[in-house]
Amino acid sequence: MNHNTPSAHLLAYAPVNVMSFDLQTYLKERKTLIDSAMDRYLPSEAEQPSVVHEAMRYSTLDGGKRLRPILTLAACEAVGGQIEMAMPAACAIECIHAFSLIHDDLPCMDNDDFRRGRPTVHKVYGEAMALLAGDALFAFAFQLMSGVSSDIPSSTVLRVWQQIADATGTKGMVGGQVMDMQAQGQQSGLPEIEEIHKRKTGALLKTSVVVGGMLGGGIESELDALEIYGRNIGLAFQITDDILDITGDAEKLGKPIGSDLKLDKSTYPSVIGIEQSRELAIKAVEEAVEALSVFDEKAEPLRAIARFIIEREL
Ligand code: GRG
C-alpha cells in the first residue's frame, strides 16, 4: 500500500467515554494515533532523495505534544464527526507546525541548537537541508489535505486549504514572525504583542480547531463557537509559553529557557508581569470554555485541553 494515500486508511480508535474521561490518558492515546498516522503518511527514508526524507521524519516523529492535531480531531468529534475524516488534515497541520519550527530554529532566525530535547534539524543535517526539509513539509501538507475522504465535499476541502494557507502566510505565522523580528530590541505595548502572537502562534492553533469542525461537518454556528474557542486558547497558550520561558524547567521543555530575554523580546510577563499574565491566560481559558456551551459532552476533551494549556509544564 502507498503510505502517501491517507484516505486508504481507516483507523481503529476508541470514541470518548465522558464518564471515565481522563485527560492525560486521552492525550497519550491520541498522540500515539497521530504518531502512527504521521509515520505511515510521511515519505520513507528509503525513497530518494533519502536525506531530505530523513530530515522530514527527524523533525516530525519522536517528539512534540501533538497539540494541534489533537485539537483538530477533538473539534471534529465535538461536532459529531469521526476522527478518520480529519486525520489527514490533522497531520498536515502538524507538518506545517514542524516546518515553522525548523525555520524558526535556523541561524538566520532564532539560532537554536536544541528542540524537543534533541539537536535541531540544521545541527544534524546542515542549514540547506533543514531549509529544504521545511519546504518539503509545507508541500507535503497540501498533498495530505488533498487525500481527505471522498465523502467530504470539495467545497469543504477548499475552505480547509484556505484556512491553513491563511494561518501559514502573512496573515498568520510568517506575518507574526516578521512583526516579531521588527519588534526586537524595542519596547512593545500589549496590543502589539497581542497582534504578533495572534498571527505567529494563535492563527495555526485556531485553524487546527476550526478545520476539525469543518471536516466533521459542523454547522456555521458551531464553527463560529470553535473559532472563539480557538482564538482564546491560542492566546492562553502563548501567554503560558512566555511564562514558561521564565519559570519553566529547561529539561522538561527540551530547550533552554530565557530565550525571549536573550533576544530582547517584549513578552506578556515583561510588559504586565507574571501574575497579571497568569490572570489574562485564565480569563482566556474561561472564555474558550464558555464558547463551547453550544456543544454537548462530546466537547469535553476540548474543555479539558483548554484548562491543560495553562497548567502544562512543557
Ligand atoms: C515556515 C510557516 C513558516 C514560517 C516561517 C519561523 C517562522 C516564519 C515563524 C515562527 C512560527 C513559530 C515557530 C511559532 C512558535 C510556536 C510555538 C510556541 C511553538 C511551540 O509549540 P509546541 O509547544 O511545541 O506545541 P511541540 O514541540 O509540543 O510541538
Short mmCIF file of C-alpha atoms and ligand atoms in Angstrom, two decimals:
data_model
loop_
_atom_site.label_atom_id
_atom_site.label_comp_id
_atom_site.label_asym_id
_atom_site.label_seq_id
_atom_site.Cartn_x
_atom_site.Cartn_y
_atom_site.Cartn_z
CA MET A 1 0.00 0.00 0.00
CA ASN A 2 1.22 3.51 -0.75
CA HIS A 3 1.99 5.27 2.55
CA ASN A 4 1.13 8.61 0.95
CA THR A 5 -2.55 7.88 0.46
CA PRO A 6 -4.24 8.76 3.74
CA SER A 7 -7.77 8.14 2.50
CA ALA A 8 -6.91 4.47 2.13
CA HIS A 9 -6.70 4.10 5.91
CA LEU A 10 -9.49 3.56 8.37
CA LEU A 11 -8.20 3.91 11.89
CA ALA A 12 -9.44 1.86 14.81
CA TYR A 13 -9.92 4.07 17.85
CA ALA A 14 -11.98 4.35 20.99
CA PRO A 15 -14.51 7.22 20.97
CA VAL A 16 -14.54 9.41 24.09
CA ASN A 17 -16.27 7.94 27.13
CA VAL A 18 -17.17 11.05 29.11
CA MET A 19 -17.96 9.24 32.36
CA SER A 20 -14.42 7.92 32.65
CA PHE A 21 -12.67 10.78 30.88
CA ASP A 22 -9.07 11.29 31.93
CA LEU A 23 -7.18 13.95 30.00
CA GLN A 24 -3.69 12.50 30.40
CA THR A 25 -4.80 9.10 29.09
CA TYR A 26 -6.71 10.79 26.28
CA LEU A 27 -3.70 12.91 25.24
CA LYS A 28 -1.42 9.89 25.33
CA GLU A 29 -3.78 7.75 23.24
CA ARG A 30 -4.37 10.49 20.70
CA LYS A 31 -0.62 11.21 20.44
CA THR A 32 0.00 7.52 19.72
CA LEU A 33 -2.65 7.51 16.98
CA ILE A 34 -1.24 10.67 15.40
CA ASP A 35 2.37 9.43 15.65
CA SER A 36 1.46 6.26 13.84
CA ALA A 37 -0.52 8.10 11.14
CA MET A 38 2.41 10.51 10.61
CA ASP A 39 4.80 7.57 10.33
CA ARG A 40 2.57 5.97 7.68
CA TYR A 41 1.92 9.12 5.69
CA LEU A 42 5.45 10.57 5.53
CA PRO A 43 7.75 9.51 2.68
CA SER A 44 10.02 6.64 3.65
CA GLU A 45 13.72 7.19 4.22
CA ALA A 46 14.30 4.51 1.57
CA GLU A 47 12.70 6.78 -1.05
CA GLN A 48 15.13 9.02 -2.99
CA PRO A 49 16.39 11.62 -2.23
CA SER A 50 16.60 9.89 1.12
CA VAL A 51 18.41 12.58 3.10
CA VAL A 52 15.55 15.07 2.83
CA HIS A 53 13.02 12.38 3.78
CA GLU A 54 15.21 11.52 6.76
CA ALA A 55 15.25 15.18 7.82
CA MET A 56 11.47 15.44 7.39
CA ARG A 57 10.96 12.37 9.57
CA TYR A 58 13.53 13.52 12.13
CA SER A 59 11.65 16.79 12.62
CA THR A 60 8.17 15.31 12.79
CA LEU A 61 8.44 11.92 14.50
CA ASP A 62 9.50 11.14 18.10
CA GLY A 63 8.57 14.31 19.82
CA GLY A 64 6.17 17.13 20.46
CA LYS A 65 2.89 17.21 22.29
CA ARG A 66 0.84 16.96 19.05
CA LEU A 67 -1.45 19.63 20.48
CA ARG A 68 -2.60 20.96 17.10
CA PRO A 69 -3.63 17.64 15.51
CA ILE A 70 -5.20 16.55 18.82
CA LEU A 71 -7.30 19.73 18.70
CA THR A 72 -8.32 19.02 15.09
CA LEU A 73 -9.55 15.53 15.97
CA ALA A 74 -11.28 16.75 19.15
CA ALA A 75 -13.11 19.52 17.26
CA CYS A 76 -14.18 17.02 14.60
CA GLU A 77 -15.69 14.82 17.30
CA ALA A 78 -17.27 17.77 19.13
CA VAL A 79 -19.46 18.44 16.06
CA GLY A 80 -20.32 14.76 15.74
CA GLY A 81 -17.74 13.71 13.14
CA GLN A 82 -15.49 10.64 13.07
CA ILE A 83 -11.77 11.28 13.52
CA GLU A 84 -10.87 9.40 10.32
CA MET A 85 -12.42 12.36 8.45
CA ALA A 86 -9.91 14.78 9.99
CA MET A 87 -6.75 12.69 10.40
CA PRO A 88 -5.01 13.69 7.11
CA ALA A 89 -5.65 17.39 7.76
CA ALA A 90 -4.61 17.00 11.41
CA CYS A 91 -1.28 15.52 10.27
CA ALA A 92 -0.95 18.20 7.58
CA ILE A 93 -1.21 20.85 10.29
CA GLU A 94 1.45 19.06 12.33
CA CYS A 95 3.72 19.06 9.23
CA ILE A 96 3.23 22.82 8.88
CA HIS A 97 3.98 23.26 12.58
CA ALA A 98 7.20 21.22 12.16
CA PHE A 99 8.09 23.32 9.09
CA SER A 100 7.76 26.51 11.14
CA LEU A 101 9.86 25.09 13.98
CA ILE A 102 12.67 24.04 11.60
CA HIS A 103 12.80 27.51 10.06
CA ASP A 104 12.41 29.24 13.43
CA ASP A 105 15.47 27.41 14.78
CA LEU A 106 17.73 28.32 11.81
CA PRO A 107 20.78 30.52 12.43
CA CYS A 108 19.16 33.34 10.41
CA MET A 109 16.14 33.27 12.77
CA ASP A 110 16.40 32.27 16.45
CA ASN A 111 19.59 30.21 16.00
CA ASP A 112 18.59 27.46 18.42
CA ASP A 113 20.62 24.27 18.88
CA PHE A 114 18.02 22.22 20.75
CA ARG A 115 14.36 21.42 20.24
CA ARG A 116 12.32 18.71 21.93
CA GLY A 117 15.45 17.67 23.84
CA ARG A 118 17.43 16.89 20.68
CA PRO A 119 19.73 18.82 18.33
CA THR A 120 17.75 20.98 15.89
CA VAL A 121 17.39 19.88 12.26
CA HIS A 122 20.09 22.20 10.89
CA LYS A 123 22.51 20.95 13.56
CA VAL A 124 22.07 17.39 12.27
CA TYR A 125 21.52 17.88 8.53
CA GLY A 126 23.03 21.32 7.85
CA GLU A 127 21.26 24.58 7.06
CA ALA A 128 20.47 23.96 3.40
CA MET A 129 18.88 20.57 4.07
CA ALA A 130 16.90 21.98 7.02
CA LEU A 131 15.52 24.71 4.78
CA LEU A 132 14.56 22.17 2.12
CA ALA A 133 13.04 19.73 4.62
CA GLY A 134 10.83 22.60 5.87
CA ASP A 135 9.78 23.49 2.33
CA ALA A 136 9.06 19.84 1.56
CA LEU A 137 6.91 19.50 4.69
CA PHE A 138 4.85 22.51 3.60
CA ALA A 139 4.23 20.99 0.17
CA PHE A 140 3.55 17.61 1.74
CA ALA A 141 0.89 19.15 3.98
CA PHE A 142 -1.13 20.19 0.92
CA GLN A 143 -0.62 16.75 -0.61
CA LEU A 144 -2.03 15.21 2.58
CA MET A 145 -5.04 17.53 2.60
CA SER A 146 -5.84 16.53 -0.95
CA GLY A 147 -6.19 12.98 0.28
CA VAL A 148 -9.09 13.54 2.69
CA SER A 149 -12.04 11.20 2.35
CA SER A 150 -14.03 11.47 -0.86
CA ASP A 151 -17.14 11.71 1.37
CA ILE A 152 -16.11 15.26 2.25
CA PRO A 153 -17.48 17.86 -0.22
CA SER A 154 -14.76 19.53 -2.31
CA SER A 155 -16.10 22.94 -1.19
CA THR A 156 -15.21 21.97 2.40
CA VAL A 157 -11.75 20.78 1.35
CA LEU A 158 -11.21 24.13 -0.39
CA ARG A 159 -12.24 26.01 2.77
CA VAL A 160 -9.79 23.90 4.77
CA TRP A 161 -6.98 24.71 2.31
CA GLN A 162 -7.82 28.42 2.58
CA GLN A 163 -7.82 28.34 6.38
CA ILE A 164 -4.47 26.59 6.52
CA ALA A 165 -2.84 28.79 3.88
CA ASP A 166 -4.04 31.91 5.76
CA ALA A 167 -2.71 30.60 9.07
CA THR A 168 0.70 29.95 7.48
CA GLY A 169 1.25 33.05 5.33
CA THR A 170 1.47 36.76 6.08
CA LYS A 171 -1.90 36.79 7.87
CA GLY A 172 -0.55 34.07 10.13
CA MET A 173 2.82 32.63 11.09
CA VAL A 174 5.02 34.37 8.52
CA GLY A 175 3.39 37.75 9.25
CA GLY A 176 3.75 37.20 13.00
CA GLN A 177 7.38 36.23 12.66
CA VAL A 178 8.14 39.35 10.58
CA MET A 179 6.42 41.58 13.14
CA ASP A 180 8.26 39.79 15.93
CA MET A 181 11.63 40.38 14.24
CA GLN A 182 10.82 44.03 13.65
CA ALA A 183 9.83 44.48 17.29
CA GLN A 184 13.05 43.03 18.70
CA GLY A 185 15.04 45.48 20.77
CA GLN A 186 12.05 47.81 21.01
CA GLN A 187 9.56 48.32 23.82
CA SER A 188 6.25 46.94 22.54
CA GLY A 189 2.89 47.55 24.18
CA LEU A 190 0.27 44.91 24.89
CA PRO A 191 -1.72 45.50 21.64
CA GLU A 192 1.41 44.93 19.54
CA ILE A 193 2.37 41.80 21.46
CA GLU A 194 -1.18 40.51 21.07
CA GLU A 195 -1.11 41.13 17.30
CA ILE A 196 2.25 39.36 16.91
CA HIS A 197 1.10 36.30 18.83
CA LYS A 198 -2.33 36.19 17.24
CA ARG A 199 -0.53 35.61 13.94
CA LYS A 200 2.61 33.77 14.95
CA THR A 201 1.13 31.16 17.28
CA GLY A 202 -2.59 31.81 17.57
CA ALA A 203 -3.52 31.51 13.89
CA LEU A 204 -2.43 27.87 13.45
CA LEU A 205 -3.91 26.82 16.81
CA LYS A 206 -7.25 28.44 15.95
CA THR A 207 -7.14 26.91 12.48
CA SER A 208 -6.45 23.45 13.92
CA VAL A 209 -9.74 23.69 15.80
CA VAL A 210 -11.88 25.26 13.05
CA VAL A 211 -10.64 22.82 10.40
CA GLY A 212 -11.58 19.88 12.64
CA GLY A 213 -15.09 21.32 12.92
CA MET A 214 -15.35 21.82 9.16
CA LEU A 215 -14.23 18.28 8.33
CA GLY A 216 -16.56 16.84 10.97
CA GLY A 217 -19.49 18.54 9.21
CA GLY A 218 -20.11 21.30 11.79
CA ILE A 219 -22.75 23.95 11.01
CA GLU A 220 -21.79 27.65 10.82
CA SER A 221 -22.82 28.49 14.41
CA GLU A 222 -20.67 25.60 15.65
CA LEU A 223 -17.73 26.77 13.55
CA ASP A 224 -18.15 30.28 15.00
CA ALA A 225 -18.06 28.84 18.52
CA LEU A 226 -14.95 26.82 17.65
CA GLU A 227 -13.31 29.94 16.26
CA ILE A 228 -13.85 31.81 19.55
CA TYR A 229 -12.56 28.80 21.46
CA GLY A 230 -9.51 28.53 19.17
CA ARG A 231 -8.69 32.23 19.41
CA ASN A 232 -8.81 32.16 23.20
CA ILE A 233 -6.77 29.00 23.68
CA GLY A 234 -4.21 30.45 21.23
CA LEU A 235 -3.86 33.47 23.49
CA ALA A 236 -3.70 31.36 26.66
CA PHE A 237 -1.10 29.09 25.02
CA GLN A 238 1.17 32.00 24.09
CA ILE A 239 0.95 33.69 27.49
CA THR A 240 1.82 30.36 29.11
CA ASP A 241 4.72 29.92 26.68
CA ASP A 242 6.08 33.35 27.68
CA ILE A 243 5.73 32.47 31.38
CA LEU A 244 7.42 29.08 30.88
CA ASP A 245 10.34 30.83 29.19
CA ILE A 246 10.96 32.49 32.58
CA THR A 247 9.77 29.98 35.17
CA GLY A 248 9.94 26.69 33.25
CA ASP A 249 12.28 23.74 33.61
CA ALA A 250 14.67 23.54 30.63
CA GLU A 251 14.90 19.75 30.92
CA LYS A 252 11.12 19.28 30.80
CA LEU A 253 10.78 21.83 27.99
CA GLY A 254 13.56 20.20 25.96
CA LYS A 255 15.09 23.61 25.16
CA PRO A 256 16.88 26.33 27.10
CA ILE A 257 14.78 28.92 28.95
CA GLY A 258 15.38 32.68 28.86
CA SER A 259 15.48 32.93 25.06
CA ASP A 260 12.99 35.84 24.96
CA LEU A 261 15.20 37.86 27.30
CA LYS A 262 18.30 36.91 25.31
CA LEU A 263 16.65 38.09 22.08
CA ASP A 264 15.36 41.23 23.81
CA LYS A 265 11.72 40.36 23.02
CA SER A 266 8.77 42.06 24.70
CA THR A 267 6.51 39.40 26.15
CA TYR A 268 3.35 39.32 28.27
CA PRO A 269 5.31 38.90 31.55
CA SER A 270 7.88 41.55 30.57
CA VAL A 271 5.09 44.09 29.98
CA ILE A 272 2.44 43.25 32.60
CA GLY A 273 4.29 40.91 34.99
CA ILE A 274 3.86 37.20 35.65
CA GLU A 275 0.80 37.44 37.93
CA GLN A 276 -1.24 39.61 35.58
CA SER A 277 -0.18 37.42 32.66
CA ARG A 278 -1.50 34.36 34.50
CA GLU A 279 -4.81 36.13 35.15
CA LEU A 280 -5.10 37.03 31.47
CA ALA A 281 -4.46 33.42 30.48
CA ILE A 282 -7.10 32.16 32.96
CA LYS A 283 -9.63 34.67 31.57
CA ALA A 284 -8.91 33.47 28.02
CA VAL A 285 -9.47 29.85 29.06
CA GLU A 286 -12.77 30.78 30.72
CA GLU A 287 -13.91 32.48 27.52
CA ALA A 288 -12.81 29.48 25.47
CA VAL A 289 -14.81 27.09 27.65
CA GLU A 290 -17.81 29.45 27.64
CA ALA A 291 -17.84 29.40 23.82
CA LEU A 292 -18.27 25.63 23.95
CA SER A 293 -21.64 25.89 25.71
CA VAL A 294 -23.34 25.17 22.35
CA PHE A 295 -21.86 21.65 22.42
CA ASP A 296 -22.75 18.59 24.46
CA GLU A 297 -20.41 16.20 26.26
CA LYS A 298 -18.63 15.36 23.02
CA ALA A 299 -16.74 18.65 23.53
CA GLU A 300 -15.43 17.54 26.94
CA PRO A 301 -11.89 16.91 25.58
CA LEU A 302 -11.81 20.47 24.16
CA ARG A 303 -12.85 21.83 27.58
CA ALA A 304 -10.18 19.80 29.35
CA ILE A 305 -7.49 20.77 26.80
CA ALA A 306 -8.26 24.47 27.36
CA ARG A 307 -7.57 24.07 31.09
CA PHE A 308 -4.48 21.96 30.43
CA ILE A 309 -2.97 24.65 28.20
CA ILE A 310 -2.32 26.93 31.16
CA GLU A 311 -1.37 24.14 33.57
CA ARG A 312 1.21 22.50 31.30
CA GLU A 313 4.90 22.37 32.17
CA LEU A 314 6.13 21.74 28.62
C1 GRG B 1 7.87 28.38 7.98
C2 GRG B 1 5.38 28.85 8.23
C3 GRG B 1 6.77 29.25 8.39
C4 GRG B 1 7.04 30.43 8.89
C5 GRG B 1 8.39 30.96 8.95
C6 GRG B 1 9.85 30.93 11.61
C7 GRG B 1 8.53 31.48 11.28
C8 GRG B 1 8.35 32.04 9.94
C9 GRG B 1 7.52 31.54 12.15
C10 GRG B 1 7.66 31.05 13.53
C11 GRG B 1 6.44 30.35 13.98
C12 GRG B 1 6.71 29.71 15.30
C13 GRG B 1 7.85 28.75 15.38
C14 GRG B 1 5.96 30.00 16.36
C15 GRG B 1 6.21 29.43 17.70
C16 GRG B 1 5.14 28.48 18.01
C17 GRG B 1 5.41 27.73 19.27
C18 GRG B 1 5.09 28.35 20.57
C19 GRG B 1 5.92 26.51 19.18
C20 GRG B 1 5.97 25.53 20.25
O1 GRG B 1 4.80 24.75 20.11
P1 GRG B 1 4.52 23.47 20.99
O2 GRG B 1 4.74 23.81 22.43
O3 GRG B 1 5.70 22.51 20.52
O4 GRG B 1 3.20 22.93 20.62
P2 GRG B 1 5.75 20.91 20.42
O5 GRG B 1 7.22 20.59 20.47
O6 GRG B 1 5.00 20.33 21.59
O7 GRG B 1 5.14 20.55 19.11
#
